[in-house]
Amino acid sequence: MKVDTQEFAKEYTLLECIQCGRCTGGCPVSLKTSLNIRSIIYECLIEDTVDPSRLDVLWDCTNCLTCTIRCPKDIHPADVIIGLRGYIVGEGRGLPPRVRDALKSAFTRGNTLGYATEGRNGWVEGLDFEVPNVLDAGETDLLYYIGCTPAYDPRIQPVTRALATVFRRAGIDFATMGVDEQCCGNEIRRMGEADGFQGLVEGFHEMRREFKAQRMVAVSPHCFNAFKNEYGEMPFPVYHYTQMMADLLEQGRLKLPGEVRAKVTYHDPCFLGKHNGIYDEPRYILQRIPGVEFQDLDRSRERSVCCEGGGGRMWAEGTNIKDRLAHQRVRDAISMGAEVLAVACPFCLLTLEDAVKTLGLDSQLRVMDIMELVQKAM
Amino acid sequence: MSERVKITIDGKEAWVEPETTILEAARTLGIDVPTLCHNPALEPYGACRMCTVEIVGKGWSQLVTSCNYPIRREMEVLTASDRVVRGRRMLVELLLARCPDAPLFQEMAARYGVGRPRFETQQADLCYLCGLCVRVCHERVGAKAISFVGRGVEREVATPFFKISEACIACGACEFICPTGAIKVSDITDKPIRPLPLEFDMGLRGRGNIYIPFPQAVPNVPVIDRAHCLYFQAGTCRTCEEFCPPHAIDYSQEDEFLDVDVGAVVVATGFDPFDARDKPEFGYGRYRTVISGLEFERLASASGPTQGKIKIDGKVPQDIVFVHCVGSRDKQQGGEYCSRICCMYTAKQAHLAHDKIPGSNITVFYMDVRAFGKGFEEFYDRVRAEGITYRRGNPSEIYRRGDRLVVRAEDTLLGRTVEVEADLVVLATGVQPRADAAEVASMLSLERGEDGFFQELHPELRPVDTKRRGIFLAGTVQSPKDIPDTVAQAKAAAAGVIVELSKLRRKAE
């Protein structure tokens, strides 16, 4: 497998790179694996061709975007990884089996997790009200986009239900696309499947011509990011749920009469923070929950450390499965005396909770989605 | 003018205005009388008795407090007679018994040869009821937030009903004037205390409401910070006026706008330093031990807040990291251009740190070292020869581990990411156009380049001229530059001015 570096370097504006090392220096996985995006870029500048299939480390990248926001020359090293993965996906050789399965499932079943298409509405079980389907209703104020993990994963489903409950209580007219909802493709794209992603984009745009909506909200920052930044022109504004919750709280449409007595800290999801600059809304919500004693982690906001759940890493294990960044994150939270590590992303919830369990620290720290805390106080 | 009165103090004669106090007269004669409750800005009080002197008549003598005893007739005064000194020693002994922890009285006891007090000592009391705080609050500030309450041994300084004061304006005069540190503003009010940082020292120390901005200020005179001055804000205080011997304080002075006809103008408005808060990954403004290059400059300066000792919160750092290119060569924050001064000022600062902190461990992270001026490369060689480590790679972030900082970077020559622990990180903050550059440019109808600096007429051939004849540029207003380049450009601008003026004169003749 050969990549013509001259073309590649031009496409990704690599010729401007001054090899300062800020990308690799900030890369959270560079401390645990030999992934060095700076030297990969250098190879693309110096060699005539590179062979991505021999670069196992390409699958270490979480697409957290630290490299890109630190780059003084405005090069996008995270996109370079996606570009190189694209060659591997194109030829199929060297593709990690679980990545292959996720990509296949996304196109055959509409979800990355290998579940049956018809089960996409399973999350509604336990709700004491009907969730309307926008394709039946033809019109809604708020299109509620669920996403694969929030729809199928039993650990995330309560978060998805909590959000629906808040919309209902606040009197918001909302609807979902039911079992016709397709994977957003954010992770697909980042695993290098550009064409397949384009197919999902076109599929969505075709479907949304059949109904009207004023706005759209997503549970996962990953889906939110795809629709907001990578779906071309959208007919309505796209929000992450933390933005809507913050608004509802501010307008007094969401009341929190209950109390959650706990020392809470917050882990910034990369696709909410670094990708989209949403840092204040989640903190605003947490600080409005009665009883919550909020304190930030030392490494927070722009300096937050990735949980290793992004960029396809929920499927690709990477070259070092022993050391996990989520472990350090959990230890940091405990050492500052936090009892709850709040997140606003399904992947962060899964990876961090996994870390708590692996480390046997269940009795000291709970990982909870912000929506779970909100529901407790409702 | 009333008749002057003759007074003899310790054998020295003086003619003074009647009603002058003995203390004032003694001080005009250069005789030192110790005081504790006296302050020239406040009414004489006579509470502490430290200023007691002996008035000697024919066959009689009397002990009086000199701070509030006015001279009415010719009198002879002794300030250090046996009686006076005996009394003072007793006073010091009593004060030390009351406030054994006050350094002020410990020093006085040493000076007057007083050992352990014979009286029962009190614990943890620093207040000796001199009333300076109460009086300054009433007489100068006018807030009247505190006063004496209780009688006899119960007497103390307090707010009405011992409650948090509404009347207090959190000016801090009481805390400032207290000789023993007995009173704290935060005990009186819960209003926020707003420290006034000295701008020239990058806020590393405070200043008063009247101050000389920096030692080389032109003109080198004090200015009043009207936004905080009690007189301008509330019509009270006027203490500075009291202290100024030549009576130079004039509260009625106003800013004046002058119209001046000139034949040429030199624009030399300088630059603003890059605000490292705009690069949040370095934790500047969040960690006290991450400082800017300009702050290091003040720490290393003999006239700076630490008299040139490099320390923060009293601690001398052992491991120091310098970070190049903060806000320079950066498309995302700061300028795309090279600031041209940081490589060499960092080399100088690394050298200073090495010099001032023996045994310190100094690392400089760089992208490229641009040592292009005369003698610069030689200096860069010398600094490395001193044992300062230069590592290639620009750090990506700084975070905390325990009470130390961690600088995270890739050493690009090793091709390896590193975490370097440090006690102090100095960010080589770059040069930016001044915040008001657009305003000044439009006032003078001058153009600015894409980078925001003022545009010269031709980058090679007319580097100090502008598109407006008679207006010249000098220094960093035109682009980042170091001192030698600035001086050279300033001389070129001066030459341009001379040419312009001589043309005008010839035309006039």
PDB file of N, CA and C in Angstrom, chain B residues 39-43 139-140 239 242-243:
ATOM      1  N   ASN B  39       0.929  60.340  64.527  1.00  0.00           N
ATOM      2  CA  ASN B  39       1.035  60.311  63.070  1.00  0.00           C
ATOM      3  C   ASN B  39       0.741  61.711  62.578  1.00  0.00           C
ATOM      4  N   PRO B  40       1.634  62.286  61.770  1.00  0.00           N
ATOM      5  CA  PRO B  40       1.457  63.689  61.360  1.00  0.00           C
ATOM      6  C   PRO B  40       0.122  63.950  60.676  1.00  0.00           C
ATOM      7  N   ALA B  41      -0.502  62.901  60.122  1.00  0.00           N
ATOM      8  CA  ALA B  41      -1.767  63.112  59.418  1.00  0.00           C
ATOM      9  C   ALA B  41      -2.955  63.185  60.382  1.00  0.00           C
ATOM     10  N   LEU B  42      -2.708  62.850  61.659  1.00  0.00           N
ATOM     11  CA  LEU B  42      -3.815  62.781  62.618  1.00  0.00           C
ATOM     12  C   LEU B  42      -3.621  63.788  63.744  1.00  0.00           C
ATOM     13  N   GLU B  43      -4.720  64.123  64.388  1.00  0.00           N
ATOM     14  CA  GLU B  43      -4.665  65.036  65.534  1.00  0.00           C
ATOM     15  C   GLU B  43      -3.804  64.402  66.632  1.00  0.00           C
ATOM     16  N   GLU B 139     -10.952  60.427  61.222  1.00  0.00           N
ATOM     17  CA  GLU B 139     -10.458  61.746  60.809  1.00  0.00           C
ATOM     18  C   GLU B 139     -10.188  61.842  59.320  1.00  0.00           C
ATOM     19  N   ARG B 140      -9.691  60.746  58.714  1.00  0.00           N
ATOM     20  CA  ARG B 140      -9.246  60.833  57.312  1.00  0.00           C
ATOM     21  C   ARG B 140     -10.218  60.145  56.355  1.00  0.00           C
ATOM     22  N   THR B 239      -4.513  62.898  53.000  1.00  0.00           N
ATOM     23  CA  THR B 239      -3.340  62.622  53.829  1.00  0.00           C
ATOM     24  C   THR B 239      -2.039  62.946  53.103  1.00  0.00           C
ATOM     25  N   GLU B 242      -0.761  66.319  53.567  1.00  0.00           N
ATOM     26  CA  GLU B 242      -0.191  66.555  54.887  1.00  0.00           C
ATOM     27  C   GLU B 242       1.294  66.182  54.932  1.00  0.00           C
ATOM     28  N   PHE B 243       1.619  65.137  54.199  1.00  0.00           N
ATOM     29  CA  PHE B 243       2.980  64.611  54.286  1.00  0.00           C
ATOM     30  C   PHE B 243       3.957  65.310  53.344  1.00  0.00           C
TER      31      PHE B 243
END
